[in-house]
Every structure is written in structure tokens, then in C-alpha cells.
GROMACS .gro file of C-alpha atoms in nm:
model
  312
    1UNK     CA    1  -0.159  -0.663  -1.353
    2UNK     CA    2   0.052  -0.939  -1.229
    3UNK     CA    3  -0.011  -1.019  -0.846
    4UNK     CA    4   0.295  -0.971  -0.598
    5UNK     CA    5   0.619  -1.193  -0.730
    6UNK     CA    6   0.673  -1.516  -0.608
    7UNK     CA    7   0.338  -1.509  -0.367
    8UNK     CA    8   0.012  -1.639  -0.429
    9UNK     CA    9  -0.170  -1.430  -0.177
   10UNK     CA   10  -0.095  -1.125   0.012
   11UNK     CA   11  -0.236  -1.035   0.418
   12UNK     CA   12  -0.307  -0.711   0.568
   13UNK     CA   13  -0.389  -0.717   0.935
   14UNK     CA   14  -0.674  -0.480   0.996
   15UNK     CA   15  -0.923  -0.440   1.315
   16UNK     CA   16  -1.243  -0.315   1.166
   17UNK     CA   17  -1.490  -0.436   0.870
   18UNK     CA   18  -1.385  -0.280   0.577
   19UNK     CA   19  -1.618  -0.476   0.320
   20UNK     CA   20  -1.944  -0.391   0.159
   21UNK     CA   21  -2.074  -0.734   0.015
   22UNK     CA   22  -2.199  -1.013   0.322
   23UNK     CA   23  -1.953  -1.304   0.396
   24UNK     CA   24  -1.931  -1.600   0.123
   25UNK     CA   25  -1.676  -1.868   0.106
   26UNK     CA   26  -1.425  -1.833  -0.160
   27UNK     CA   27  -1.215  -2.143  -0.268
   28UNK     CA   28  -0.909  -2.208  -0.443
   29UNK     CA   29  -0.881  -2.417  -0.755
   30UNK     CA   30  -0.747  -2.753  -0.603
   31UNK     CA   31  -1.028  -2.760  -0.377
   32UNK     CA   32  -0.831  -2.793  -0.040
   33UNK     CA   33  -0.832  -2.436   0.085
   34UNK     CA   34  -1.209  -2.237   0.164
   35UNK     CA   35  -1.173  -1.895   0.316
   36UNK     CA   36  -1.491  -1.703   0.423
   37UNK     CA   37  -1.454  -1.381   0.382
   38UNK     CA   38  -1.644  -1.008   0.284
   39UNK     CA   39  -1.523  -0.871  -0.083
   40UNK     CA   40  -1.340  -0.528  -0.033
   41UNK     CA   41  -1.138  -0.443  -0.375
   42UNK     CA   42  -0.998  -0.637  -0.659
   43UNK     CA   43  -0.799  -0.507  -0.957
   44UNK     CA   44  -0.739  -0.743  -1.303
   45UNK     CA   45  -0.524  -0.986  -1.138
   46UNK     CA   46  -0.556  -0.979  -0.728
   47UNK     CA   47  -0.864  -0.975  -0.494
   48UNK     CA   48  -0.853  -0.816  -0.168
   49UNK     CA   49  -1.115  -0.983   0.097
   50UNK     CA   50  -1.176  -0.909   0.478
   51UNK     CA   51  -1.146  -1.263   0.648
   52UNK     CA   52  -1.315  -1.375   0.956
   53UNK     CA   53  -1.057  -1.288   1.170
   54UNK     CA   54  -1.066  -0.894   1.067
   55UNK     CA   55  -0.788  -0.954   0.864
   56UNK     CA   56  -0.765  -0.880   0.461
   57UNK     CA   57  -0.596  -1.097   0.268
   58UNK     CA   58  -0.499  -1.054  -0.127
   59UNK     CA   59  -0.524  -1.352  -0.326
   60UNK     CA   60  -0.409  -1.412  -0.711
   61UNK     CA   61  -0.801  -1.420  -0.896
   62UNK     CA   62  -0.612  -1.670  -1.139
   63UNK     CA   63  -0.625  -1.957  -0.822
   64UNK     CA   64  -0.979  -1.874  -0.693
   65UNK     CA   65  -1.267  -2.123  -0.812
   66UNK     CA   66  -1.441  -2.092  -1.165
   67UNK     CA   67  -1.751  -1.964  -0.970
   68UNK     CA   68  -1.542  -1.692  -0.725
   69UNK     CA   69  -1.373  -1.590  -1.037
   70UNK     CA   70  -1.754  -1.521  -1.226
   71UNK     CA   71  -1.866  -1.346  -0.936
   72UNK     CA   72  -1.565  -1.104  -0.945
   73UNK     CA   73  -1.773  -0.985  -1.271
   74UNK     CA   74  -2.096  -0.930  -1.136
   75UNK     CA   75  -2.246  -0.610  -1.025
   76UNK     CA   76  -2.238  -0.690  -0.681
   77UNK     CA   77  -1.874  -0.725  -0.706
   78UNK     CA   78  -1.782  -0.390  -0.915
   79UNK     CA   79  -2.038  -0.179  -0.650
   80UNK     CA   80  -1.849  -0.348  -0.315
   81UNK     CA   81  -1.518  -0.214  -0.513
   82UNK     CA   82  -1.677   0.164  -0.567
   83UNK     CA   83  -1.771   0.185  -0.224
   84UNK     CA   84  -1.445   0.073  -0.081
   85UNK     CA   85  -1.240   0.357  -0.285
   86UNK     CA   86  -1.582   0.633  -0.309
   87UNK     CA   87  -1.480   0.761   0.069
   88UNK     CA   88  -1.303   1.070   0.115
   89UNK     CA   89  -0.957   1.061   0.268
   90UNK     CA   90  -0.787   1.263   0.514
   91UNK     CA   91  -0.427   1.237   0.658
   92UNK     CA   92  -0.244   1.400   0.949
   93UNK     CA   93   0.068   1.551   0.919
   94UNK     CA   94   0.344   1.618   1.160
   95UNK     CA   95   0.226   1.958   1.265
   96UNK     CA   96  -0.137   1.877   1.322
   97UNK     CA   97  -0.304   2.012   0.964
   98UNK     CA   98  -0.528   1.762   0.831
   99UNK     CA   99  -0.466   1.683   0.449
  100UNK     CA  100  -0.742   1.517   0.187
  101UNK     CA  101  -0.691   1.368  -0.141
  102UNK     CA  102  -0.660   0.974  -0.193
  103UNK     CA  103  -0.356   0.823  -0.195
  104UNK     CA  104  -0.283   0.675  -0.505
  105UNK     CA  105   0.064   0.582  -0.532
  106UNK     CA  106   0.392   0.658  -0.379
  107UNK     CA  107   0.638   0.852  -0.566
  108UNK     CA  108   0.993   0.884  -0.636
  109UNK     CA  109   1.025   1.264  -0.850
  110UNK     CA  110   1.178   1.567  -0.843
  111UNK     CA  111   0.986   1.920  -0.750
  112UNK     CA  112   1.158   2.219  -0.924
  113UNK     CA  113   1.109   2.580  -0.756
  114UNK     CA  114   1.202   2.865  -0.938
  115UNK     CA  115   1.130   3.237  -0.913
  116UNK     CA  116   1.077   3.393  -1.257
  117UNK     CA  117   0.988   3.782  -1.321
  118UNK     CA  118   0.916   3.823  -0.939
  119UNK     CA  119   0.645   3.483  -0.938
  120UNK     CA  120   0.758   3.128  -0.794
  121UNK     CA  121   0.683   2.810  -1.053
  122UNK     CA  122   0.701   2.463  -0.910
  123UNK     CA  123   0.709   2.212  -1.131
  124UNK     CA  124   0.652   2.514  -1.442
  125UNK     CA  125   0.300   2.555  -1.247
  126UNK     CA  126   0.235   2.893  -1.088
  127UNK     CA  127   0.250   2.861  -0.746
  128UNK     CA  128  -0.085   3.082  -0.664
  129UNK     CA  129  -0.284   2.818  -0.905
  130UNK     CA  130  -0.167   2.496  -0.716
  131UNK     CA  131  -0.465   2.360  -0.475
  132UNK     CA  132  -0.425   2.593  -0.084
  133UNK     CA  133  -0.350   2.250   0.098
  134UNK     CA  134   0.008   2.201  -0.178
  135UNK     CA  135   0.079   2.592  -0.186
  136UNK     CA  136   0.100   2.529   0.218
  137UNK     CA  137   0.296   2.186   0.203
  138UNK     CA  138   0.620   2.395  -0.067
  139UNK     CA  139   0.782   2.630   0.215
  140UNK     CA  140   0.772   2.315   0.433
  141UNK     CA  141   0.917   2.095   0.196
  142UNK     CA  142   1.201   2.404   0.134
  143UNK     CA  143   1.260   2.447   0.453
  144UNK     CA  144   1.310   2.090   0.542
  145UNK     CA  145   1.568   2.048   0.275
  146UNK     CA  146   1.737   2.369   0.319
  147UNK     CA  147   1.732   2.347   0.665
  148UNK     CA  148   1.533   2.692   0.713
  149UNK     CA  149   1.444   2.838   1.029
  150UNK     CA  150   1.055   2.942   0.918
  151UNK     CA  151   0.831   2.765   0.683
  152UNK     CA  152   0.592   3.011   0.598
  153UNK     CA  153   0.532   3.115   0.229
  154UNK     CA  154   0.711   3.435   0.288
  155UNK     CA  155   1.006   3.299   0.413
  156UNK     CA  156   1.021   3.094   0.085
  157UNK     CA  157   1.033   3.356  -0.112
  158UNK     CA  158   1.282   3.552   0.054
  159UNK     CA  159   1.515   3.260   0.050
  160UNK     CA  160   1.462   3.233  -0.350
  161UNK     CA  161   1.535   3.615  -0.402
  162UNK     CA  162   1.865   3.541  -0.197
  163UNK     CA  163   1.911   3.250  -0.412
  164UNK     CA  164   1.917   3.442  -0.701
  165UNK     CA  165   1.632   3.366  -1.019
  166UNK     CA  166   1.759   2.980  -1.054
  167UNK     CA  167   1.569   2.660  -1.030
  168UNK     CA  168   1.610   2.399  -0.743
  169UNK     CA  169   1.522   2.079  -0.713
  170UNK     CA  170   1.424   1.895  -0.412
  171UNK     CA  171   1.381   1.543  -0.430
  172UNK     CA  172   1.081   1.381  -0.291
  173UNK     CA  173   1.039   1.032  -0.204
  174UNK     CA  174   0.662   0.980  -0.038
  175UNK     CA  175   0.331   0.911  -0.205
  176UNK     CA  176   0.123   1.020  -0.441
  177UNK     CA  177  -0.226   1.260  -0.351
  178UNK     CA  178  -0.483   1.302  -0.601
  179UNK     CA  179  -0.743   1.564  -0.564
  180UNK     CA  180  -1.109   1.606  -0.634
  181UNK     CA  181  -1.025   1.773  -0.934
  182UNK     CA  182  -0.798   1.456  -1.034
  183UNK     CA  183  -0.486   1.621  -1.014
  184UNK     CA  184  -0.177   1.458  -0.821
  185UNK     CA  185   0.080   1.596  -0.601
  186UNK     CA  186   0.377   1.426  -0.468
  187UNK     CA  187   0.404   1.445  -0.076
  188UNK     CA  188   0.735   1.359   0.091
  189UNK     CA  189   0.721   1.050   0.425
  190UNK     CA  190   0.876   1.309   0.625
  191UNK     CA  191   0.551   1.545   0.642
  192UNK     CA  192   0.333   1.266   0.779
  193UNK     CA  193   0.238   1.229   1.146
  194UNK     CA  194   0.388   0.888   1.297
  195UNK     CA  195   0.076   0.729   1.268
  196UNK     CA  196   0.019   0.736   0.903
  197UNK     CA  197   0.364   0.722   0.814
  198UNK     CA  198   0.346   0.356   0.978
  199UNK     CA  199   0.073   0.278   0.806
  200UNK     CA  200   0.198   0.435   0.449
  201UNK     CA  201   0.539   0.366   0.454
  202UNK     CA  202   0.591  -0.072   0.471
  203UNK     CA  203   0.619  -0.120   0.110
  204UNK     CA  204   0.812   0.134   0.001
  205UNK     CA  205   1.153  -0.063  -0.037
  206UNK     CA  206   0.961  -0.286  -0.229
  207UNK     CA  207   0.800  -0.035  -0.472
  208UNK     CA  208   1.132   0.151  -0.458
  209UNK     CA  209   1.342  -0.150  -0.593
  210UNK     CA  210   1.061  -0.211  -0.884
  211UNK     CA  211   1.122   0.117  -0.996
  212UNK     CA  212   1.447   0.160  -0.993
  213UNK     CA  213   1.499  -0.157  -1.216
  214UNK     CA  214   1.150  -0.057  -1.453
  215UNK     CA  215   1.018  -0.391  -1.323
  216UNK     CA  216   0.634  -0.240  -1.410
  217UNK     CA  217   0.461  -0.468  -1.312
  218UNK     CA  218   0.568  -0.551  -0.942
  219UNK     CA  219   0.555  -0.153  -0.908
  220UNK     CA  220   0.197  -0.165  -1.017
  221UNK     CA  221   0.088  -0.467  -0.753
  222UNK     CA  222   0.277  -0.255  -0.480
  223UNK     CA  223   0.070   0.074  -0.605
  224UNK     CA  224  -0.232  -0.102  -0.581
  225UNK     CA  225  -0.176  -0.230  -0.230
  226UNK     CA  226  -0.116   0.061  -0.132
  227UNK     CA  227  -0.454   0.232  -0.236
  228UNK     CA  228  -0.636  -0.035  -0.062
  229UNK     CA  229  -0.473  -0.016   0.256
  230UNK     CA  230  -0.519   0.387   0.246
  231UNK     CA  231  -0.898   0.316   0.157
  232UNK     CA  232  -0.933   0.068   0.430
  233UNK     CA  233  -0.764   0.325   0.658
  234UNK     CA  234  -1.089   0.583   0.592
  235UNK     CA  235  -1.328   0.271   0.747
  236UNK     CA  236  -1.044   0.233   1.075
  237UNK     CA  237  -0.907   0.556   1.197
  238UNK     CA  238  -0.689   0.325   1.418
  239UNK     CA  239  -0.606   0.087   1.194
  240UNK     CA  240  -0.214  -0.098   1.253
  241UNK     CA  241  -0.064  -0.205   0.953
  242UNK     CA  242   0.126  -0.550   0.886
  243UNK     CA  243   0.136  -0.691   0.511
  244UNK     CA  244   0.264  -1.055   0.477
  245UNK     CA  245   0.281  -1.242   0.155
  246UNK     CA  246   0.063  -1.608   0.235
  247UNK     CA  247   0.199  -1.884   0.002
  248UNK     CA  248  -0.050  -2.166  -0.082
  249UNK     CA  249   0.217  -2.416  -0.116
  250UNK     CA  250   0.053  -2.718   0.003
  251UNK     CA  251   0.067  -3.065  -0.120
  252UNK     CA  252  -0.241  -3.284  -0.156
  253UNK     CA  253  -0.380  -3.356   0.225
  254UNK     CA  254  -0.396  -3.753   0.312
  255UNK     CA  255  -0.680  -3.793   0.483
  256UNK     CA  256  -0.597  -3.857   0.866
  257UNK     CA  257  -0.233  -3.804   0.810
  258UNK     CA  258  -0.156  -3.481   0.697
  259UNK     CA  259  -0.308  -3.153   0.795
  260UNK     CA  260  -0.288  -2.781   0.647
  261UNK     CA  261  -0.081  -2.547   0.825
  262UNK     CA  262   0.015  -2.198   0.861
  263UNK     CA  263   0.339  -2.068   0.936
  264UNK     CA  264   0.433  -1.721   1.039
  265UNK     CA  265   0.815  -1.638   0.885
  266UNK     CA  266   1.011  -1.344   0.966
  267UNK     CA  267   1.320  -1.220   0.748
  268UNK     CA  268   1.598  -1.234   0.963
  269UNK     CA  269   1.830  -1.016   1.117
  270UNK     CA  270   1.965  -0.806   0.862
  271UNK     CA  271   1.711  -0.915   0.550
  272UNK     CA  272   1.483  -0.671   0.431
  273UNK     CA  273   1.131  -0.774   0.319
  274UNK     CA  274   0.786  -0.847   0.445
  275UNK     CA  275   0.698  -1.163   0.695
  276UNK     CA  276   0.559  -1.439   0.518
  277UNK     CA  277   0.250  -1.676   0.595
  278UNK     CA  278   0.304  -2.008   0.428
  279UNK     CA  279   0.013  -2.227   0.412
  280UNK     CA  280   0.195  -2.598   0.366
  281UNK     CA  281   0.073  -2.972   0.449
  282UNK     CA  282   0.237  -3.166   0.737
  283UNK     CA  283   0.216  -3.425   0.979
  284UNK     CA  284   0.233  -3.207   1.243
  285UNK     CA  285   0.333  -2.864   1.319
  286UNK     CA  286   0.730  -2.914   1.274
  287UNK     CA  287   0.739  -3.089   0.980
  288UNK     CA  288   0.510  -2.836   0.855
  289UNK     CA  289   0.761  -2.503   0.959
  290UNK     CA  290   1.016  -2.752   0.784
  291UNK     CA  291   0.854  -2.744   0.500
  292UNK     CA  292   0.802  -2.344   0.464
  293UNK     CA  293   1.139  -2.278   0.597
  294UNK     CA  294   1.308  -2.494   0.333
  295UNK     CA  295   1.100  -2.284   0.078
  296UNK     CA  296   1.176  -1.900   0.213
  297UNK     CA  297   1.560  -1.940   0.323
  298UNK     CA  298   1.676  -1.619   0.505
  299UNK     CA  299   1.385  -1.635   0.707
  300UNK     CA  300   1.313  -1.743   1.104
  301UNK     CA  301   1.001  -1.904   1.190
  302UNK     CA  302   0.690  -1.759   1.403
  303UNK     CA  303   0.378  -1.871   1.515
  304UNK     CA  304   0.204  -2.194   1.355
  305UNK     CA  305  -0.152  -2.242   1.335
  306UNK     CA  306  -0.362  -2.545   1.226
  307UNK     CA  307  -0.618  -2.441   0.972
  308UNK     CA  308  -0.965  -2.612   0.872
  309UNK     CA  309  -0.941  -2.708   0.455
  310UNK     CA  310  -1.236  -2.720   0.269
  311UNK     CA  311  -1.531  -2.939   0.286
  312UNK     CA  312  -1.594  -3.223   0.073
   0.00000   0.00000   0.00000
């Protein structure tokens, strides 16, 4: 899989440890840039680590160090990966009922109801052989749509017998449950409580717009982010989501001249898109917000931190 366009490395804020193998530093290929950091997940391309700071961030395996990038195949490495995505998850909805399955994508389909020889069908699946927690989520999904006063199974079918025996289909743009039997189930944003729809929903433009042009690959990255962030949410109940793409953009440091820097850039009024953290060289802090700004136009700049590079 190719790791998110035009970024190197990708950061999730987080505020609990979500990792399962002990600290190690992890470098980059020039040799300026060292991050210590726990292993959480890593797919072909991308490696997802819990930094000191109790933040993750996703870097591009192709940049990481010769030895980081062997150690990615050990069996230390594959177990820390199983553990992060062997916990069971459970989600809120807006009414209170608690819903498990992992999430494992988020999805962009249609869900066709029809009533045939006095039984309902969604999706050409009985309705009394879908999993209780989906049979429970249809008349809500119905009755959001239509607009329906009640939302309870028998309501749905009254409202198909008045309907006459004709399919519908509701359009559902959310994510992507699978069950412990491995079957999947699309679940619309609009069922979620407010907290996990924060935490669920940032990426979805970005998935949206890969899939509406077939871009594969960029719809892929954004899947995968997307399972680690709702794996990481089973370790942090209260965990706040924020994704920025970090950009390891920096020129060779000159000793006692130039320094690395991070800047903090925010789309700006009106752009859509994530905030990016730009890791660049500078003299000082300006020139350094400069230099990222003249990189990411449409964007305003934040905060600026120095940051240590790696030993030598």
C-alpha cells in the first residue's frame, strides 16, 4: 500500500499508551531525524508508533533505517501488531445502545429493503438471519431517511406494506463493522454518539474523494488509518482525535547554524484538509515557518517547536 499522498509521515494525537513492544529509537534514512517511540501497527508500506509525547505518528517504512525496517519483520514486531487489533470493540450510538464489531473501513453503498411474500430482504439477505445488533440498527436507518415517527421493527414493516412489495434504497455513507463471524455491515455517521462520531469521522472527505475518483490506493492508506485509530480507541475510552500529515522536508543541518524545526499548519479559511506538521531546517524559527509555508500554500501557520536531531 502506498503511504498517504504527498506526506512522508502521518500524526494522531492520542492520551494513553497504546503500544505493546518497550520504547526504541527509530531513525530515518539520512540520519538527521531519531524518534523514540513504542511500535503499535504497521501495514506493507506505513508504520504507526506511539511517541514520547503520547502521540502516534505514521511514518512511510520506505524512509526508516535499514535496521528499523528488519525489525518491522521480526516476531516481536508482527505480535505488537496482533495485540493492537486482537481487542474487542464497542461503540456508542446516539440513543445509548452499545455496538461491537471492529471498524474496518468506512463505506459509501447502498442498503436495499424490500418486502417479498410477506418477509423483508435487505441487501437480498433475510432480515431474521442478519446479526440482532444490524436487525436493530434497519428501522432506525428507515426511519431516519423516511422521516418516521417510530423506529421499531414493527413500524418498519408497516411502512413497507404501505409502500407496496417494492425495493428502496437508502444510501449510507459511515463505516464499515465487521463481526466475529467476519461478516461486514455498513453503519451510517448519523447513528453514532458525538463522541465517536468525532473520533470516526476526520478522514472521511479524504477517503470520500479517493473513491469517488478509484484512486485505490489513497483509499486504502485512509482505510487503514482508520482501523488503527478505532483500535487505539479500545486502549483510551477518552481518546480526542487530531490526524496531521508531518513532512520530513528538511535540508542537511549545518552544524551551529541551522536547527530542525517543526511547524504546525492549518488549512485556511475555507480549505478543506488535515493540519500539517512540517519538520524543515532553519536558522531560526521564522525562517523555518518560511520554509513550510512556501511548501503547503493555502495554509496558515501554528505553533513552532525546536526539535532534538539525531545523535552522531
Amino acid at each position: 500500500m502506498r503511504f498517504l499522498s504527498a506526506a512522508a509521515a502521518l500524526s494522531i494525537h492520542l492520551s494513553l499508551f497504546v503500544g505493546a513492544v518497550a520504547a526504541r529509537s527509530w531513525a530515518d534514512k539520512s540520519g538527521e531525524y531519531e524518534l523514540e517511540a513504542d511500535l503499535v501497527a504497521f501495514d506493507d508500506e506505513t508504520v504507526i508508533l506511539r511517541r514520547a509525547d503520547k502521540e502516534l505518528a505514521a511514518l512511510a517504512i520506505a524512509q526508516l533505517s535499514d535496521a528499523d525496517r528488519e525489525f518491522l519483520n521480526s516476531p516481536e514486531a508482527k505480535d505488537a501488531k496482533a495485540k493492537t487489533f486482537a481487542a474487542p470493540q464497542e461503540w456508542t450510538l446516539r440513543d445509548g445502545q452499545k455496538l461491537t464489531g471492529e471498524i474496518v473501513d468506512f463505506a459509501d453503498r447502498d442498503l436495499v429493503i424490500d418486502r417479498r411474500r410477506g418477509r423483508i430482504f435487505v441487501n437480498d439477505r433475510l432480515m431474521n438471519n442478519l446479526p440482532e445488533f444490524y436487525r436493530n440498527l434497519i428501522p432506525q436507518i428507515v426511519a431516519h431517511e423516511k422521516r418516521l415517527p417510530q423506529t421499531s421493527g414493527r413500524a418498519l414493516r408497516r411502512w413497507l406494506i404501505d409502500q407496496g412489495d417494492q425495493p428502496h434504497v437508502f444510501h449510507v455513507q459511515g463505516v464499515v463493522i465487521e463481526d466475529d463471524k467476519g461478516d461486514e455491515f455498513a453503519v451510517p455517521f448519523f447513528l453514532f454518539s458525538e463522541a465517536d462520531l468525532k473520533l470516526l469521522q476526520p478522514g472521511w472527505d479524504e477517503w470520500l474523494a479517493a473513491h469517488s475518483k478509484k484512486n485505490y490506493e489513497e483509499e486504502e492508506d485512509q482505510g487503514f488509518l482508520l482501523r488503527s485509530l478505532a483500535a487505539a480507541r479500545q486502549q483510551d475510552q477518552e481518546l480526542q482525535r487530531e490526524i496531521a500529515l508531518m513532512q520530513l522536508t528538511m535540508q542537511s543541518i549545518q552544524a551551529g547554524v541551522t536547527s530542525l524545526w517543526e511547524v504546525t499548519l492549518y488549512p485556511a479559511a475555507g480549505q478543506g484538509g488535515p493540519p500539517l506538521w512540517v519538520v524543515v531546517t532553519g536558522r531560526d524559527s521564522n525562517q523555518a515557518t518560511i520554509a513550510a509555508m512556501e511548501k503547503n500554500p493555502g495554509y496558515v501557520a501554528g505553533p513552532v517547536r525546536r526539535i532534538s536531531r539525531r545523535a552522531r
